[in-house]
């Protein structure tokens, strides 16, 4: 099932949990994906650890450092995925900074990612202008390049980004890094509604989300949410029920 | 032979590899900078501050004793005589004036040893801008006095506890802060690094070094130098020095990186010599990285060269072989530092000492009538503690 179809076919609001690949050991990766799928996750955003994660706040950065200390690499994560593809059907979206991909090789990356069943990729330090240039002549083998839209993107930029969006649009909810926030900017809900109206693909809101009321409010204004720091923290602390509860809340949102 | 960046890129290098939230700010900066460049009032104000406040122009000093010793004519471009003791202030003045022009009242910057932080805090005090400086916790401990200097100048210094807790992590944290405060804050990048237009803009503000040098050597000798040497960390003093000479094909240009304990050890900062092409802090350039694309820590006795990347324009100049890049060990830099102190009565910064050390090698291939210019990018007062520790260990 394509990423876009999976999001369109969800119950309630789409819920995409972010996990850091290799945090807690790479041997835990497939079992964690299986459990999140069983809880009702729409897709999984799988973070690749990077030494200099400038778009991330302290929780995800710390998880990345734990994974790096364990020797986790992009190549190792892909190897692990290919071994587990028969065990789950939830779409996988890789979240990786550009340099590990660049080092792997752009075409080899898309070849390998597609072979491993990866549905999409999010590269937070690759704005769409640069992606056009970098991916020119590259065969992406059906791996969607998911664009980010932020509160500082102007209307013209947003229209250009939307016109080329694949998989879904990642709508960043705040000016800042990933984390857990208590209040979103006032203009956010209107921004999300407008994006959803104009976008040819689903719109998911992410950054800062960690409470049920936030999942509900954002899930009503667009197609669903991406939740990172909260999930990473809960899994690290062994609080899986908190994750299950938040996913269940998303499924109760009326579309 | 030499061209300006096309779409923010020098060949393949440079670009804007940054989070989407910053794109608007970086594009506004690009427009504002292009306008400021053409505005005579902006240029006049910049020139006036360089002259009256920084104390430019700086001398191009004929180092008689060193010349005699090396058997060739050595000229030192005395950037160490600038206000705050290094070339860094040329850039911070330019960027702070630009921030004002853009209506931004707040400044954020990163610093390694503290020289760029002090230069930024200084200009913020002068122009009444609110100043926040990120500095790795390790560097905060190593450079206590510079932290106090910045605070004395009214800046807030925030220790960075993430990653390796040094310069690279200070840049990460400054970028994160900028993402959060992008509406009213300008990021004063300290070197020819970061997303376009920073590498070009910082080079332009620093090119006063090379422009003066070119005029001064012509005045003194009636001809251009045979060779010019500058140290390269991120590469701002070198880019400022080299840029006005790029089209003078007979002038050989040498960039000197920090080899730390040696380029064949894992403790060096020789990015162009040993690094591979990658993306860090907004720019495609040579970086020190492992096989999986993780950025590695740099090591150098000189905190100002202790960075695992190098400006995109240097990366390009290496590939087209317009500039030759070499690396000098901690040990050799230290010896060059002590030699200049003893024989010329000038204590150079450890950064600049790398350029001085390479001069010893290069001079052996030069004739007695040749002209060799070395960029003395900063003074060594900040390093006396480090030097004493290292000399004491012997």
Tab-separated table of N, CA and C in Angstrom, chain A residues 49-57 61 65 68 72-74 98-100 102-103 124-130 133-134 148-150 152-154 157 161 172 174-177, chain B residues 7 9 14-24 27 162-163 168-169 171-173 175-176 179-180 182-183 276-281 284 287 289-295:
chain	number	residue	atom	x	y	z
A	49	UNK	N	19.999	8.073	13.034
A	49	UNK	CA	20.775	8.962	13.905
A	49	UNK	C	21.810	9.767	13.119
A	50	UNK	N	22.024	11.021	13.558
A	50	UNK	CA	23.031	11.878	12.929
A	50	UNK	C	23.750	12.678	14.009
A	51	UNK	N	25.028	12.896	13.776
A	51	UNK	CA	25.861	13.583	14.769
A	51	UNK	C	25.436	15.024	15.017
A	52	UNK	N	24.825	15.672	14.031
A	52	UNK	CA	24.519	17.098	14.155
A	52	UNK	C	23.081	17.411	13.736
A	53	UNK	N	22.115	16.954	14.549
A	53	UNK	CA	20.702	17.054	14.153
A	53	UNK	C	20.096	18.421	14.452
A	54	UNK	N	20.335	19.398	13.575
A	54	UNK	CA	19.958	20.782	13.903
A	54	UNK	C	18.452	21.035	13.942
A	55	UNK	N	17.652	20.150	13.363
A	55	UNK	CA	16.205	20.381	13.409
A	55	UNK	C	15.574	19.743	14.647
A	56	UNK	N	16.386	19.019	15.417
A	56	UNK	CA	15.834	18.291	16.554
A	56	UNK	C	16.162	18.934	17.890
A	57	UNK	N	15.236	18.732	18.827
A	57	UNK	CA	15.446	19.169	20.196
A	57	UNK	C	16.186	18.097	20.986
A	61	UNK	N	17.706	14.270	19.958
A	61	UNK	CA	19.172	14.309	19.843
A	61	UNK	C	19.804	13.263	20.766
A	65	UNK	N	22.160	10.066	19.863
A	65	UNK	CA	23.498	9.839	20.428
A	65	UNK	C	23.600	8.419	21.001
A	68	UNK	N	24.007	6.173	18.006
A	68	UNK	CA	25.347	6.305	17.415
A	68	UNK	C	26.386	5.599	18.279
A	72	UNK	N	25.030	2.447	15.220
A	72	UNK	CA	23.956	2.367	14.227
A	72	UNK	C	24.276	3.260	13.021
A	73	UNK	N	24.086	2.717	11.811
A	73	UNK	CA	24.311	3.482	10.581
A	73	UNK	C	23.090	3.344	9.669
A	74	UNK	N	23.002	4.232	8.693
A	74	UNK	CA	21.918	4.162	7.705
A	74	UNK	C	21.910	2.783	7.039
A	98	UNK	N	20.720	15.002	5.515
A	98	UNK	CA	21.232	14.750	4.178
A	98	UNK	C	22.570	14.012	4.154
A	99	UNK	N	23.476	14.344	5.081
A	99	UNK	CA	24.839	13.818	4.906
A	99	UNK	C	24.953	12.292	4.885
A	100	UNK	N	24.241	11.573	5.765
A	100	UNK	CA	24.328	10.105	5.658
A	100	UNK	C	23.865	9.592	4.282
A	102	UNK	N	23.948	11.373	1.432
A	102	UNK	CA	24.961	11.843	0.492
A	102	UNK	C	26.161	10.893	0.495
A	103	UNK	N	26.544	10.494	1.687
A	103	UNK	CA	27.697	9.614	1.841
A	103	UNK	C	27.409	8.218	1.273
A	124	UNK	N	15.212	16.768	6.617
A	124	UNK	CA	14.874	18.088	7.166
A	124	UNK	C	15.843	19.201	6.773
A	125	UNK	N	17.038	18.861	6.305
A	125	UNK	CA	17.953	19.924	5.890
A	125	UNK	C	18.091	19.978	4.364
A	126	UNK	N	17.042	19.535	3.688
A	126	UNK	CA	17.052	19.603	2.221
A	126	UNK	C	15.805	20.325	1.733
A	127	UNK	N	15.870	21.657	1.589
A	127	UNK	CA	14.710	22.383	1.069
A	127	UNK	C	14.435	21.995	-0.387
A	128	UNK	N	13.225	22.256	-0.847
A	128	UNK	CA	12.817	21.652	-2.116
A	128	UNK	C	13.657	22.110	-3.307
A	129	UNK	N	14.157	23.366	-3.284
A	129	UNK	CA	15.002	23.833	-4.394
A	129	UNK	C	16.227	22.937	-4.538
A	130	UNK	N	16.838	22.655	-3.381
A	130	UNK	CA	18.047	21.821	-3.413
A	130	UNK	C	17.697	20.388	-3.799
A	133	UNK	N	17.564	19.905	-7.532
A	133	UNK	CA	18.881	19.824	-8.147
A	133	UNK	C	19.561	18.490	-7.822
A	134	UNK	N	19.475	18.122	-6.547
A	134	UNK	CA	20.172	16.927	-6.075
A	134	UNK	C	19.586	15.650	-6.680
A	148	UNK	N	8.609	19.401	3.723
A	148	UNK	CA	8.171	20.106	4.921
A	148	UNK	C	7.685	21.495	4.535
A	149	UNK	N	6.599	21.903	5.196
A	149	UNK	CA	6.104	23.269	5.043
A	149	UNK	C	6.068	23.867	6.438
A	150	UNK	N	6.519	25.112	6.586
A	150	UNK	CA	6.554	25.700	7.928
A	150	UNK	C	5.743	26.975	7.973
A	152	UNK	N	6.853	29.794	8.409
A	152	UNK	CA	7.564	30.910	7.780
A	152	UNK	C	7.602	30.780	6.257
A	153	UNK	N	7.087	29.668	5.717
A	153	UNK	CA	7.089	29.529	4.255
A	153	UNK	C	6.021	30.469	3.687
A	154	UNK	N	6.381	31.286	2.701
A	154	UNK	CA	5.372	32.198	2.165
A	154	UNK	C	4.451	31.468	1.180
A	157	UNK	N	5.869	29.994	-2.049
A	157	UNK	CA	6.696	28.813	-1.776
A	157	UNK	C	5.824	27.606	-1.498
A	161	UNK	N	5.712	24.073	-3.372
A	161	UNK	CA	6.007	22.831	-2.643
A	161	UNK	C	4.833	21.858	-2.775
A	172	UNK	N	5.031	21.664	9.685
A	172	UNK	CA	5.708	21.919	10.957
A	172	UNK	C	4.866	22.924	11.751
A	174	UNK	N	5.411	24.705	14.488
A	174	UNK	CA	5.967	25.810	15.273
A	174	UNK	C	7.293	26.269	14.677
A	175	UNK	N	7.738	27.449	15.136
A	175	UNK	CA	9.079	27.899	14.767
A	175	UNK	C	9.999	27.364	15.838
A	176	UNK	N	10.696	26.313	15.519
A	176	UNK	CA	11.556	25.726	16.526
A	176	UNK	C	11.945	24.325	16.134
A	177	UNK	N	12.473	23.589	17.122
A	177	UNK	CA	12.935	22.232	16.874
A	177	UNK	C	11.912	21.239	17.413
B	7	UNK	N	23.796	30.693	-8.329
B	7	UNK	CA	22.754	30.156	-7.445
B	7	UNK	C	23.309	29.754	-6.084
B	9	UNK	N	26.249	28.731	-5.375
B	9	UNK	CA	27.180	27.598	-5.376
B	9	UNK	C	28.489	27.915	-6.085
B	14	UNK	N	28.628	24.693	-1.504
B	14	UNK	CA	27.795	25.775	-0.973
B	14	UNK	C	26.349	25.354	-0.936
B	15	UNK	N	25.451	26.234	-1.404
B	15	UNK	CA	24.023	25.907	-1.396
B	15	UNK	C	23.341	26.318	-0.104
B	16	UNK	N	22.123	25.828	0.040
B	16	UNK	CA	21.312	26.177	1.219
B	16	UNK	C	20.698	24.913	1.791
B	17	UNK	N	21.469	24.135	2.498
B	17	UNK	CA	20.958	22.888	3.067
B	17	UNK	C	20.523	23.146	4.504
B	18	UNK	N	19.367	23.749	4.638
B	18	UNK	CA	18.900	24.198	5.950
B	18	UNK	C	17.431	23.836	6.137
B	19	UNK	N	16.986	23.827	7.411
B	19	UNK	CA	15.565	23.576	7.653
B	19	UNK	C	14.685	24.623	6.961
B	20	UNK	N	13.528	24.160	6.503
B	20	UNK	CA	12.590	25.026	5.790
B	20	UNK	C	12.262	26.309	6.573
B	21	UNK	N	12.188	26.209	7.895
B	21	UNK	CA	11.845	27.388	8.705
B	21	UNK	C	12.810	28.549	8.461
B	22	UNK	N	14.069	28.239	8.106
B	22	UNK	CA	15.061	29.298	7.917
B	22	UNK	C	15.114	29.841	6.494
B	23	UNK	N	14.431	29.165	5.564
B	23	UNK	CA	14.569	29.556	4.160
B	23	UNK	C	14.177	31.011	3.919
B	24	UNK	N	13.049	31.408	4.508
B	24	UNK	CA	12.565	32.769	4.316
B	24	UNK	C	13.621	33.784	4.789
B	27	UNK	N	16.661	33.890	2.545
B	27	UNK	CA	16.383	34.575	1.283
B	27	UNK	C	16.248	36.085	1.472
B	162	UNK	N	25.510	19.797	24.424
B	162	UNK	CA	25.208	18.657	23.548
B	162	UNK	C	26.433	18.239	22.734
B	163	UNK	N	26.398	17.009	22.233
B	163	UNK	CA	27.440	16.492	21.345
B	163	UNK	C	28.819	16.540	21.961
B	168	UNK	N	31.475	22.939	16.789
B	168	UNK	CA	30.465	22.363	15.900
B	168	UNK	C	29.100	22.314	16.597
B	169	UNK	N	29.102	21.987	17.878
B	169	UNK	CA	27.851	21.897	18.625
B	169	UNK	C	27.306	23.281	18.952
B	171	UNK	N	27.546	25.750	16.883
B	171	UNK	CA	26.858	26.136	15.639
B	171	UNK	C	25.477	25.473	15.599
B	172	UNK	N	25.405	24.178	15.936
B	172	UNK	CA	24.102	23.493	15.964
B	172	UNK	C	23.114	24.256	16.838
B	173	UNK	N	23.578	24.621	18.034
B	173	UNK	CA	22.673	25.251	19.000
B	173	UNK	C	22.293	26.665	18.549
B	175	UNK	N	22.042	27.602	15.462
B	175	UNK	CA	21.069	27.416	14.369
B	175	UNK	C	19.681	27.104	14.939
B	176	UNK	N	19.646	26.253	15.968
B	176	UNK	CA	18.352	25.934	16.598
B	176	UNK	C	17.726	27.183	17.198
B	179	UNK	N	16.268	29.291	14.476
B	179	UNK	CA	14.979	28.755	14.007
B	179	UNK	C	13.841	29.249	14.916
B	180	UNK	N	14.110	29.286	16.219
B	180	UNK	CA	13.068	29.703	17.176
B	180	UNK	C	12.821	31.206	17.158
B	182	UNK	N	13.616	33.472	14.591
B	182	UNK	CA	13.993	33.961	13.265
B	182	UNK	C	13.325	35.297	12.904
B	183	UNK	N	12.192	35.611	13.532
B	183	UNK	CA	11.482	36.841	13.164
B	183	UNK	C	12.259	38.111	13.491
B	276	UNK	N	36.202	14.457	3.235
B	276	UNK	CA	35.474	14.062	2.029
B	276	UNK	C	34.271	14.986	1.892
B	277	UNK	N	33.771	15.083	0.676
B	277	UNK	CA	32.669	16.007	0.425
B	277	UNK	C	31.419	15.559	1.180
B	278	UNK	N	30.780	16.530	1.816
B	278	UNK	CA	29.567	16.236	2.575
B	278	UNK	C	28.814	17.515	2.884
B	279	UNK	N	27.773	17.388	3.694
B	279	UNK	CA	26.927	18.539	4.025
B	279	UNK	C	26.917	18.751	5.527
B	280	UNK	N	27.260	19.960	5.935
B	280	UNK	CA	27.195	20.312	7.357
B	280	UNK	C	26.843	21.793	7.475
B	281	UNK	N	25.970	22.090	8.419
B	281	UNK	CA	25.624	23.477	8.737
B	281	UNK	C	25.236	24.291	7.504
B	284	UNK	N	27.398	22.436	1.279
B	284	UNK	CA	28.152	21.293	0.751
B	284	UNK	C	29.619	21.708	0.693
B	287	UNK	N	34.250	17.841	4.530
B	287	UNK	CA	34.062	17.702	5.979
B	287	UNK	C	34.808	16.463	6.470
B	289	UNK	N	34.455	13.208	8.216
B	289	UNK	CA	33.317	12.334	8.497
B	289	UNK	C	33.756	10.886	8.431
B	290	UNK	N	32.916	10.013	9.008
B	290	UNK	CA	33.225	8.595	8.915
B	290	UNK	C	32.495	7.996	7.710
B	291	UNK	N	32.645	6.710	7.520
B	291	UNK	CA	32.089	6.050	6.348
B	291	UNK	C	30.570	6.084	6.297
B	292	UNK	N	29.929	6.331	7.435
B	292	UNK	CA	28.467	6.368	7.474
B	292	UNK	C	27.933	7.796	7.378
B	293	UNK	N	28.838	8.760	7.172
B	293	UNK	CA	28.378	10.141	7.031
B	293	UNK	C	28.172	10.867	8.353
B	294	UNK	N	28.726	10.314	9.435
B	294	UNK	CA	28.662	11.034	10.713
B	294	UNK	C	29.859	11.980	10.789
B	295	UNK	N	29.581	13.207	11.244
B	295	UNK	CA	30.639	14.215	11.313
B	295	UNK	C	31.577	13.876	12.472
